[in-house]
Amino acid sequence: IMLLPLPCQTPEEAVAELRRVAAFGLPTGVIFDWVNAPEPGLHQMWEPVWAAAAETRLPINLHAHPLGGSRQLGEGVSGLEPRNQLLMKVVSFPMGPMADLMSAVVFSGICDRHPGIRFVLEEAGVGWVPFLFWRFDREYDWGDPSARVFKPDILLSDKPTEFVKRQVFFTFEVEEEGGFRRVPEVGLQNFLWASDFPGLDSPWPHPKAMGHTSVEAALGKEALNQLVFDNAVR
């Protein structure tokens, strides 16, 4: 069972491939190449892709990429409608590409407009997520209700953190113990362990010692079982 890459040069090609994969009837997902796509994922041109993903229930995977920078936020992109980019920049300021992706899919309204869509941030790690999760609601509502500091140019129908809980998931390989202690604030159901085998970052041949021990130490055996098995099945 593979994750299949979408051709991300035009929305028409991407939608056609997404529907072809969905027709296989496998419990799989697709990868959206946000770095090499002609426009960032928050651009309105990709709306047909998100609609098709929500309809088919295929998870959209967004892989970590050190060369992505802040391009995902769409700064300086011509023809892009206002989509809360200022909020995205402020919220994810302390982080990198993964935080930009998490901000973009929520604050641009993609998750709001397409309730059935699910995003998986691959090789994202854990420790930074609860911190950014906390900032989502804080920055969105910051200031006087009648004069928000970072006034949204599009309003969301729910708190930003609620979209994360329902529709954004994270995979990790190796993480220090402290990184897991605040995971319950987001929800144990949002995190999955990945072996990354045979990648260079893989903890193989010691996956349990490097990838599992810190989870169990921080959250216990039951939580470990959920992160390494139950969540993947679900």
Coordinates of N, CA and C in Angstrom, one line a residue:
I1 N 0.9 -1.2 0.0 CA 0.0 0.0 0.0 C 0.9 1.2 0.0
M2 N 0.8 2.0 -1.1 CA 1.7 3.1 -1.2 C 1.0 4.5 -1.1
L3 N 1.8 5.5 -0.8 CA 1.4 6.9 -1.0 C 1.7 7.3 -2.4
L4 N 0.8 7.8 -3.1 CA 1.1 8.1 -4.5 C 1.2 9.6 -4.8
P5 N 2.2 10.0 -5.5 CA 2.4 11.4 -5.7 C 1.5 12.0 -6.8
L6 N 0.9 13.1 -6.5 CA 0.1 13.8 -7.5 C 1.0 14.6 -8.4
P7 N 0.6 14.7 -9.7 CA 1.3 15.6 -10.6 C 0.7 17.0 -10.3
C8 N 1.6 17.9 -9.8 CA 1.1 19.1 -9.2 C 1.5 20.3 -10.0
Q9 N 1.3 20.2 -11.4 CA 1.6 21.3 -12.2 C 0.3 22.1 -12.6
T10 N -0.8 21.3 -12.7 CA -2.1 21.9 -13.0 C -3.1 21.2 -12.0
P11 N -4.2 21.9 -11.6 CA -5.2 21.3 -10.8 C -5.9 20.2 -11.5
E12 N -6.1 20.3 -12.8 CA -6.8 19.3 -13.6 C -6.1 18.0 -13.5
E13 N -4.8 18.0 -13.7 CA -4.0 16.8 -13.7 C -4.0 16.2 -12.3
A14 N -3.9 17.0 -11.3 CA -3.9 16.5 -9.9 C -5.2 15.9 -9.5
V15 N -6.3 16.5 -9.9 CA -7.6 15.9 -9.6 C -7.8 14.6 -10.3
A16 N -7.4 14.5 -11.6 CA -7.6 13.3 -12.3 C -6.8 12.1 -11.7
E17 N -5.6 12.4 -11.2 CA -4.8 11.4 -10.6 C -5.4 11.0 -9.2
L18 N -5.8 12.0 -8.5 CA -6.4 11.7 -7.2 C -7.6 10.8 -7.3
R19 N -8.5 11.1 -8.3 CA -9.7 10.2 -8.5 C -9.3 8.8 -9.0
R20 N -8.2 8.8 -9.8 CA -7.7 7.4 -10.2 C -7.3 6.6 -9.1
V21 N -6.5 7.2 -8.1 CA -6.0 6.5 -7.0 C -7.2 6.1 -6.1
A22 N -8.2 7.0 -5.9 CA -9.3 6.7 -5.1 C -10.1 5.5 -5.6
A23 N -10.1 5.3 -6.9 CA -10.8 4.2 -7.5 C -10.2 2.9 -7.2
F24 N -8.9 2.9 -6.7 CA -8.3 1.6 -6.3 C -9.0 1.0 -5.1
G25 N -9.6 1.8 -4.3 CA -10.3 1.3 -3.1 C -9.3 0.9 -2.0
L26 N -8.1 1.4 -2.0 CA -7.1 1.0 -1.0 C -7.1 2.0 0.1
P27 N -6.7 1.6 1.4 CA -6.6 2.6 2.5 C -5.2 3.3 2.3
T28 N -5.2 4.2 1.3 CA -3.9 4.9 1.0 C -4.2 6.4 1.0
G29 N -3.2 7.1 0.5 CA -3.3 8.6 0.4 C -2.5 9.1 -0.7
V30 N -2.4 10.4 -0.9 CA -1.6 11.0 -1.9 C -0.6 12.0 -1.4
I31 N 0.4 12.4 -2.1 CA 1.4 13.4 -1.7 C 1.2 14.6 -2.6
F32 N 1.1 15.7 -2.1 CA 1.1 17.0 -2.8 C 2.4 17.7 -2.8
D33 N 3.0 17.9 -4.0 CA 4.4 18.4 -4.0 C 4.3 20.0 -3.9
W34 N 4.2 20.5 -2.7 CA 4.0 21.9 -2.5 C 5.2 22.7 -2.8
V35 N 6.4 22.1 -2.9 CA 7.6 22.9 -3.1 C 7.7 23.2 -4.6
N36 N 7.4 22.2 -5.5 CA 7.6 22.4 -6.9 C 6.3 22.7 -7.7
A37 N 5.2 22.8 -6.9 CA 4.0 23.3 -7.6 C 4.2 24.7 -8.1
P38 N 3.5 25.1 -9.2 CA 3.6 26.5 -9.7 C 3.1 27.6 -8.7
E39 N 2.2 27.2 -7.9 CA 1.7 28.2 -6.9 C 1.6 27.5 -5.5
P40 N 1.7 28.2 -4.4 CA 1.5 27.5 -3.1 C 0.2 26.8 -2.9
G41 N 0.2 25.9 -2.0 CA -1.1 25.1 -1.8 C -2.2 25.9 -1.3
L42 N -2.0 27.1 -0.7 CA -3.1 27.9 -0.3 C -3.7 28.7 -1.4
H43 N -3.1 28.7 -2.6 CA -3.6 29.5 -3.7 C -5.0 28.9 -4.2
Q44 N -5.9 29.8 -4.6 CA -7.3 29.4 -4.9 C -7.3 28.4 -6.1
M45 N -6.2 28.4 -6.9 CA -6.2 27.5 -8.1 C -6.3 26.0 -7.7
W46 N -5.9 25.7 -6.4 CA -5.9 24.3 -6.0 C -7.3 23.9 -5.3
E47 N -8.2 24.7 -5.3 CA -9.5 24.4 -4.6 C -10.1 23.1 -5.2
P48 N -10.1 22.9 -6.5 CA -10.7 21.6 -7.0 C -10.0 20.4 -6.4
V49 N -8.7 20.5 -6.2 CA -8.0 19.3 -5.6 C -8.4 19.1 -4.2
W50 N -8.6 20.1 -3.4 CA -9.0 19.9 -2.0 C -10.5 19.4 -2.0
A51 N -11.3 19.9 -2.9 CA -12.7 19.4 -2.9 C -12.7 17.9 -3.3
A52 N -11.9 17.5 -4.2 CA -11.8 16.1 -4.6 C -11.3 15.2 -3.4
A53 N -10.3 15.8 -2.7 CA -9.8 15.0 -1.6 C -10.8 14.9 -0.5
A54 N -11.6 15.9 -0.2 CA -12.6 15.8 0.8 C -13.7 14.8 0.4
E55 N -14.0 14.8 -0.9 CA -15.1 13.9 -1.4 C -14.6 12.5 -1.3
T56 N -13.4 12.2 -1.7 CA -12.9 10.8 -1.8 C -12.4 10.3 -0.4
R57 N -12.1 11.3 0.5 CA -11.6 11.0 1.8 C -10.1 10.5 1.8
L58 N -9.4 10.8 0.7 CA -8.0 10.4 0.6 C -7.2 11.5 1.4
P59 N -6.4 11.1 2.3 CA -5.5 12.0 3.0 C -4.5 12.7 2.1
I60 N -4.3 14.0 2.3 CA -3.3 14.7 1.5 C -2.0 14.8 2.3
N61 N -0.9 14.2 1.9 CA 0.3 14.2 2.6 C 1.2 15.3 2.1
L62 N 1.8 16.1 3.1 CA 2.7 17.2 2.8 C 4.0 16.9 3.4
H63 N 5.0 16.6 2.6 CA 6.3 16.1 3.2 C 7.2 17.3 3.6
A64 N 7.9 17.1 4.6 CA 8.9 18.1 5.1 C 9.9 18.3 4.0
H65 N 10.3 19.6 3.8 CA 11.3 19.9 2.8 C 12.1 21.1 3.2
P66 N 13.4 20.9 3.4 CA 14.2 22.0 4.0 C 14.4 23.2 3.0
L67 N 14.0 23.0 1.7 CA 14.2 24.1 0.8 C 12.9 24.8 0.5
G68 N 11.8 24.4 1.3 CA 10.5 25.1 1.1 C 10.5 26.5 1.6
G69 N 11.2 26.8 2.6 CA 11.2 28.2 3.2 C 9.8 28.6 3.5
S70 N 9.5 29.9 3.4 CA 8.1 30.4 3.7 C 7.3 30.5 2.4
R71 N 7.7 29.9 1.3 CA 7.0 30.0 0.1 C 5.6 29.6 0.2
Q72 N 5.3 28.6 1.1 CA 3.9 28.1 1.3 C 3.0 29.2 1.7
L73 N 3.5 30.2 2.3 CA 2.6 31.3 2.8 C 2.2 32.2 1.7
G74 N 2.8 32.1 0.5 CA 2.3 32.8 -0.6 C 2.7 34.3 -0.7
E75 N 3.7 34.7 0.0 CA 4.1 36.1 0.0 C 4.6 36.5 -1.4
G76 N 4.1 37.5 -1.9 CA 4.5 38.0 -3.2 C 4.0 37.3 -4.4
V77 N 3.1 36.4 -4.2 CA 2.5 35.6 -5.3 C 1.4 36.5 -6.0
S78 N 1.5 36.7 -7.3 CA 0.6 37.5 -8.0 C -0.8 36.8 -8.1
G79 N -1.9 37.5 -8.1 CA -3.2 36.9 -8.3 C -3.7 36.1 -7.2
L80 N -3.1 36.1 -6.0 CA -3.6 35.4 -4.9 C -4.5 36.2 -4.0
E81 N -5.7 35.7 -3.8 CA -6.7 36.3 -3.0 C -6.2 36.5 -1.5
P82 N -6.6 37.5 -0.8 CA -6.2 37.6 0.6 C -6.7 36.3 1.4
R83 N -5.8 35.6 2.1 CA -6.1 34.4 2.7 C -5.5 34.3 4.1
N84 N -5.5 35.4 4.9 CA -5.0 35.4 6.2 C -3.4 35.2 6.3
Q85 N -2.7 35.6 5.2 CA -1.3 35.4 5.2 C -0.6 36.1 6.4
L86 N -1.1 37.3 6.8 CA -0.4 37.9 8.0 C -0.5 37.1 9.2
L87 N -1.7 36.5 9.4 CA -1.8 35.6 10.6 C -0.9 34.4 10.5
M88 N -0.8 33.8 9.3 CA 0.1 32.7 9.1 C 1.5 33.0 9.5
K89 N 2.0 34.2 9.0 CA 3.4 34.6 9.2 C 3.6 34.9 10.7
V90 N 2.7 35.5 11.4 CA 2.8 35.8 12.8 C 2.8 34.5 13.6
V91 N 1.9 33.6 13.4 CA 1.7 32.4 14.1 C 2.9 31.5 14.0
S92 N 3.4 31.3 12.8 CA 4.5 30.3 12.6 C 5.9 31.0 12.6
F93 N 6.0 32.2 13.0 CA 7.2 32.9 13.0 C 8.4 32.1 13.7
P94 N 8.2 31.4 14.8 CA 9.3 30.8 15.4 C 9.7 29.5 14.8
M95 N 9.0 29.0 13.8 CA 9.2 27.7 13.3 C 9.7 27.7 11.8
G96 N 9.5 26.6 11.1 CA 10.0 26.4 9.8 C 8.9 26.0 8.8
P97 N 9.2 25.2 7.8 CA 8.3 24.8 6.7 C 7.1 24.1 7.3
M98 N 7.3 23.2 8.2 CA 6.1 22.4 8.7 C 5.1 23.3 9.4
A99 N 5.6 24.3 10.2 CA 4.7 25.3 10.8 C 4.0 26.1 9.8
D100 N 4.7 26.5 8.7 CA 4.0 27.2 7.6 C 2.9 26.4 7.0
L101 N 3.2 25.1 6.7 CA 2.2 24.3 6.1 C 0.9 24.1 7.1
M102 N 1.2 23.9 8.3 CA 0.1 23.8 9.3 C -0.7 25.1 9.3
S103 N -0.1 26.2 9.3 CA -0.8 27.5 9.3 C -1.6 27.7 8.0
A104 N -0.9 27.3 6.9 CA -1.6 27.6 5.6 C -2.9 26.8 5.4
V105 N -2.9 25.5 5.8 CA -4.1 24.7 5.5 C -5.2 25.1 6.4
V106 N -4.9 25.7 7.6 CA -6.0 26.1 8.5 C -6.4 27.5 8.2
F107 N -5.5 28.5 8.3 CA -5.9 29.9 8.2 C -6.3 30.3 6.8
S108 N -5.9 29.6 5.8 CA -6.4 30.0 4.4 C -7.8 29.5 4.2
G109 N -8.3 28.7 5.2 CA -9.7 28.3 5.1 C -9.9 27.0 4.4
I110 N -8.8 26.3 3.9 CA -9.0 25.1 3.2 C -9.7 24.0 4.0
C111 N -9.3 23.9 5.3 CA -10.0 22.9 6.2 C -11.5 23.3 6.4
D112 N -11.7 24.6 6.5 CA -13.0 25.1 6.8 C -14.0 24.9 5.6
R113 N -13.5 25.2 4.4 CA -14.3 25.0 3.2 C -14.5 23.6 2.8
H114 N -13.6 22.7 3.2 CA -13.7 21.3 2.9 C -13.6 20.4 4.1
P115 N -14.7 20.3 4.9 CA -14.6 19.6 6.1 C -14.2 18.1 6.1
G116 N -14.3 17.5 4.9 CA -13.9 16.1 4.8 C -12.4 15.9 4.5
I117 N -11.7 17.0 4.3 CA -10.2 16.8 3.9 C -9.4 16.6 5.2
R118 N -8.4 15.7 5.0 CA -7.4 15.5 6.0 C -6.0 15.7 5.5
F119 N -5.2 16.4 6.2 CA -3.8 16.7 5.9 C -2.9 15.9 6.8
V120 N -1.8 15.3 6.3 CA -0.8 14.6 7.1 C 0.5 15.3 6.8
L121 N 1.1 15.9 7.9 CA 2.4 16.5 7.8 C 3.5 15.4 8.1
E122 N 4.2 15.0 7.1 CA 5.1 13.9 7.2 C 6.4 14.3 7.8
E123 N 7.0 13.4 8.6 CA 8.3 13.7 9.2 C 8.3 15.1 9.9
A124 N 7.2 15.4 10.6 CA 7.1 16.7 11.1 C 7.7 16.9 12.5
G125 N 7.8 15.8 13.2 CA 8.2 15.9 14.6 C 7.0 16.2 15.5
V126 N 7.3 16.4 16.8 CA 6.2 16.5 17.8 C 6.3 17.7 18.6
G127 N 7.4 18.0 19.2 CA 7.6 19.0 20.2 C 7.1 20.4 19.9
W128 N 7.2 20.8 18.6 CA 6.8 22.1 18.3 C 5.3 22.2 18.1
V129 N 4.6 21.1 17.9 CA 3.2 21.2 17.5 C 2.3 21.8 18.6
P130 N 2.4 21.3 19.9 CA 1.6 21.9 20.9 C 1.8 23.4 21.1
F131 N 3.1 23.8 20.9 CA 3.4 25.3 21.1 C 2.6 26.1 20.0
L132 N 2.8 25.6 18.7 CA 2.1 26.3 17.6 C 0.6 26.2 17.8
F133 N 0.1 25.1 18.2 CA -1.3 24.8 18.5 C -1.9 25.9 19.4
W134 N -1.1 26.2 20.5 CA -1.5 27.2 21.5 C -1.6 28.6 20.8
R135 N -0.6 28.9 19.9 CA -0.5 30.2 19.3 C -1.7 30.4 18.3
F136 N -2.2 29.3 17.7 CA -3.3 29.4 16.7 C -4.4 30.3 17.2
D137 N -5.0 29.9 18.3 CA -6.2 30.7 18.9 C -5.7 32.0 19.4
R138 N -4.6 32.1 20.1 CA -4.1 33.3 20.7 C -4.0 34.4 19.6
E139 N -3.3 34.1 18.5 CA -3.0 35.2 17.5 C -4.3 35.5 16.7
Y140 N -5.1 34.5 16.5 CA -6.3 34.7 15.8 C -7.3 35.7 16.5
D141 N -7.3 35.6 17.8 CA -8.2 36.4 18.6 C -7.5 37.6 19.3
W142 N -6.2 37.8 19.1 CA -5.5 38.7 19.8 C -6.0 40.1 19.7
G143 N -6.1 40.8 20.9 CA -6.6 42.2 20.9 C -8.0 42.3 21.2
D144 N -8.5 43.5 21.1 CA -9.9 43.8 21.4 C -10.8 43.2 20.3
P145 N -11.9 42.5 20.7 CA -12.8 41.8 19.7 C -13.2 42.7 18.5
S146 N -13.3 44.0 18.8 CA -13.7 44.9 17.7 C -12.6 45.5 16.9
A147 N -11.4 45.2 17.4 CA -10.2 45.7 16.7 C -9.0 44.7 16.9
R148 N -9.1 43.5 16.2 CA -8.1 42.5 16.4 C -6.7 43.1 15.9
V149 N -5.7 42.7 16.5 CA -4.3 43.1 16.1 C -4.0 42.5 14.7
F150 N -4.3 41.3 14.5 CA -4.1 40.6 13.2 C -5.5 40.3 12.6
K151 N -6.2 41.3 12.2 CA -7.5 41.1 11.7 C -7.6 40.2 10.6
P152 N -8.4 39.1 10.7 CA -8.5 38.1 9.6 C -9.2 38.7 8.4
D153 N -8.6 38.5 7.2 CA -9.3 38.9 6.0 C -10.4 37.9 5.6
I154 N -10.3 36.7 6.1 CA -11.4 35.7 6.0 C -11.6 35.2 7.4
L155 N -12.9 35.1 7.8 CA -13.2 34.5 9.1 C -13.4 33.0 9.0
L156 N -13.0 32.3 10.1 CA -13.2 30.9 10.1 C -14.4 30.6 10.9
S157 N -15.1 29.5 10.6 CA -16.3 29.2 11.3 C -16.1 28.5 12.7
D158 N -14.9 28.3 13.0 CA -14.6 27.7 14.3 C -13.2 28.1 14.8
K159 N -12.8 27.8 16.0 CA -11.5 28.1 16.4 C -10.4 27.4 15.6
P160 N -9.3 28.1 15.3 CA -8.3 27.4 14.4 C -7.9 26.1 15.0
T161 N -7.8 26.0 16.3 CA -7.3 24.7 16.9 C -8.3 23.6 16.7
E162 N -9.6 23.9 16.5 CA -10.5 22.8 16.2 C -10.3 22.2 14.9
F163 N -9.9 22.9 13.9 CA -9.6 22.4 12.6 C -8.4 21.5 12.7
V164 N -7.4 21.9 13.5 CA -6.2 21.0 13.7 C -6.6 19.7 14.3
K165 N -7.4 19.7 15.3 CA -7.8 18.5 16.0 C -8.6 17.5 15.0
R166 N -9.4 18.1 14.1 CA -10.2 17.3 13.3 C -9.5 16.8 12.0
Q167 N -8.6 17.7 11.5 CA -8.2 17.5 10.1 C -6.7 17.5 9.8
V168 N -5.9 17.7 10.8 CA -4.4 17.8 10.6 C -3.7 16.7 11.4
F169 N -2.8 15.9 10.8 CA -2.1 14.8 11.5 C -0.6 15.0 11.3
F170 N 0.1 14.3 12.1 CA 1.6 14.5 12.1 C 2.3 13.2 12.3
T171 N 3.4 12.9 11.6 CA 4.1 11.7 11.8 C 5.5 12.1 12.3
F172 N 6.1 11.2 13.1 CA 7.4 11.4 13.7 C 8.2 10.1 13.7
E173 N 9.5 10.3 13.7 CA 10.4 9.1 13.7 C 11.1 9.0 15.1
V174 N 11.9 10.0 15.4 CA 12.6 10.1 16.6 C 12.3 11.4 17.3
E175 N 12.0 11.4 18.6 CA 11.7 12.6 19.3 C 12.1 12.4 20.8
E176 N 12.6 13.5 21.4 CA 13.0 13.4 22.8 C 11.7 13.4 23.7
E177 N 11.9 12.8 24.8 CA 10.8 12.5 25.8 C 9.9 13.8 26.0
G178 N 10.6 14.9 26.3 CA 9.8 16.1 26.6 C 8.9 16.5 25.5
G179 N 9.2 16.2 24.3 CA 8.4 16.6 23.2 C 7.0 16.0 23.2
F180 N 6.8 14.9 23.9 CA 5.5 14.2 23.9 C 4.6 14.7 25.1
R181 N 5.1 15.4 26.1 CA 4.4 15.6 27.3 C 3.1 16.5 27.1
R182 N 3.2 17.4 26.1 CA 2.0 18.2 25.8 C 1.1 17.7 24.7
V183 N 1.5 16.6 24.1 CA 0.7 16.0 23.0 C -0.8 15.9 23.3
P184 N -1.2 15.5 24.6 CA -2.6 15.3 24.9 C -3.4 16.6 24.7
E185 N -2.7 17.8 24.7 CA -3.4 19.1 24.5 C -4.0 19.1 23.1
V186 N -3.2 18.6 22.2 CA -3.7 18.5 20.8 C -4.6 17.3 20.6
G187 N -4.2 16.2 21.1 CA -4.9 14.9 21.0 C -4.1 13.8 20.5
L188 N -4.1 12.7 21.2 CA -3.2 11.6 20.9 C -3.6 11.0 19.5
Q189 N -4.8 11.3 19.1 CA -5.3 10.7 17.8 C -4.6 11.4 16.6
N190 N -3.9 12.5 16.8 CA -3.4 13.3 15.7 C -1.9 13.0 15.4
F191 N -1.3 12.0 16.1 CA 0.1 11.7 15.9 C 0.3 10.2 15.6
L192 N 1.2 10.0 14.6 CA 1.5 8.6 14.2 C 3.0 8.4 14.1
W193 N 3.5 7.3 14.5 CA 4.9 7.0 14.4 C 5.2 6.4 13.0
A194 N 6.4 6.8 12.5 CA 6.8 6.3 11.2 C 8.2 5.8 11.3
S195 N 8.5 4.7 10.7 CA 9.9 4.2 10.7 C 10.8 4.9 9.8
D196 N 10.3 5.5 8.7 CA 11.1 6.1 7.7 C 12.1 5.1 7.0
F197 N 11.9 3.8 7.2 CA 12.8 2.9 6.6 C 12.6 2.8 5.1
P198 N 13.6 2.8 4.2 CA 15.0 2.8 4.6 C 15.7 4.1 4.4
G199 N 15.0 5.2 4.8 CA 15.5 6.5 4.6 C 16.7 6.8 5.6
L200 N 17.4 7.9 5.3 CA 18.6 8.2 6.1 C 18.3 8.6 7.5
D201 N 17.1 9.1 7.7 CA 16.7 9.5 9.1 C 16.1 8.4 9.9
S202 N 16.0 7.2 9.3 CA 15.3 6.1 10.0 C 16.1 5.7 11.2
P203 N 15.3 5.4 12.3 CA 15.9 4.9 13.5 C 16.3 3.4 13.4
W204 N 16.0 2.7 12.3 CA 16.4 1.3 12.1 C 17.9 1.2 12.2
P205 N 18.5 0.2 12.8 CA 17.8 -1.0 13.3 C 17.4 -1.0 14.7
H206 N 17.2 0.2 15.3 CA 16.8 0.3 16.7 C 15.6 1.2 16.8
P207 N 14.5 0.8 16.1 CA 13.3 1.7 16.0 C 12.6 1.9 17.4
K208 N 12.5 0.8 18.1 CA 11.8 0.9 19.4 C 12.6 1.7 20.4
A209 N 13.9 1.5 20.5 CA 14.7 2.2 21.4 C 14.7 3.7 21.1
M210 N 14.8 4.1 19.8 CA 14.9 5.5 19.4 C 13.6 6.1 19.2
G211 N 12.6 5.4 18.7 CA 11.3 6.0 18.4 C 10.2 5.7 19.3
H212 N 10.3 4.7 20.1 CA 9.1 4.3 21.0 C 9.4 4.6 22.5
T213 N 10.6 4.5 22.9 CA 10.9 4.6 24.3 C 10.5 5.9 24.9
S214 N 10.8 7.0 24.2 CA 10.4 8.3 24.7 C 8.9 8.6 24.8
V215 N 8.1 7.9 23.9 CA 6.7 8.1 23.9 C 6.2 7.4 25.2
E216 N 6.6 6.2 25.4 CA 6.2 5.4 26.6 C 6.6 6.1 27.9
A217 N 7.8 6.6 27.9 CA 8.3 7.3 29.1 C 7.4 8.5 29.5
A218 N 7.0 9.2 28.4 CA 6.2 10.5 28.6 C 4.8 10.3 28.8
L219 N 4.2 9.3 28.1 CA 2.7 9.1 28.1 C 2.2 7.8 28.5
G220 N 3.1 6.8 28.6 CA 2.6 5.5 29.0 C 2.4 4.5 27.9
K221 N 2.3 3.2 28.3 CA 2.2 2.1 27.3 C 0.9 2.2 26.4
E222 N -0.2 2.6 27.0 CA -1.4 2.7 26.3 C -1.3 3.8 25.2
A223 N -0.8 4.9 25.5 CA -0.6 5.9 24.5 C 0.4 5.5 23.4
L224 N 1.4 4.8 23.8 CA 2.4 4.3 22.8 C 1.7 3.4 21.8
N225 N 0.8 2.5 22.3 CA 0.1 1.6 21.4 C -0.8 2.4 20.4
Q226 N -1.4 3.5 20.9 CA -2.2 4.3 20.1 C -1.4 5.0 19.0
L227 N -0.2 5.5 19.4 CA 0.6 6.3 18.4 C 1.3 5.4 17.4
V228 N 1.6 4.2 17.7 CA 2.4 3.3 16.8 C 1.5 2.3 16.1
F229 N 0.2 2.2 16.5 CA -0.6 1.1 15.9 C -2.0 1.6 15.7
D230 N -2.8 1.9 16.7 CA -4.2 2.2 16.6 C -4.5 3.4 15.6
N231 N -3.7 4.4 15.7 CA -4.0 5.6 14.8 C -3.7 5.2 13.4
A232 N -2.7 4.4 13.1 CA -2.5 4.0 11.7 C -3.6 3.2 11.2
V233 N -4.2 2.3 12.0 CA -5.3 1.5 11.6 C -6.5 2.4 11.3
R234 N -6.8 3.3 12.2 CA -7.9 4.2 12.0 C -7.8 5.1 10.8

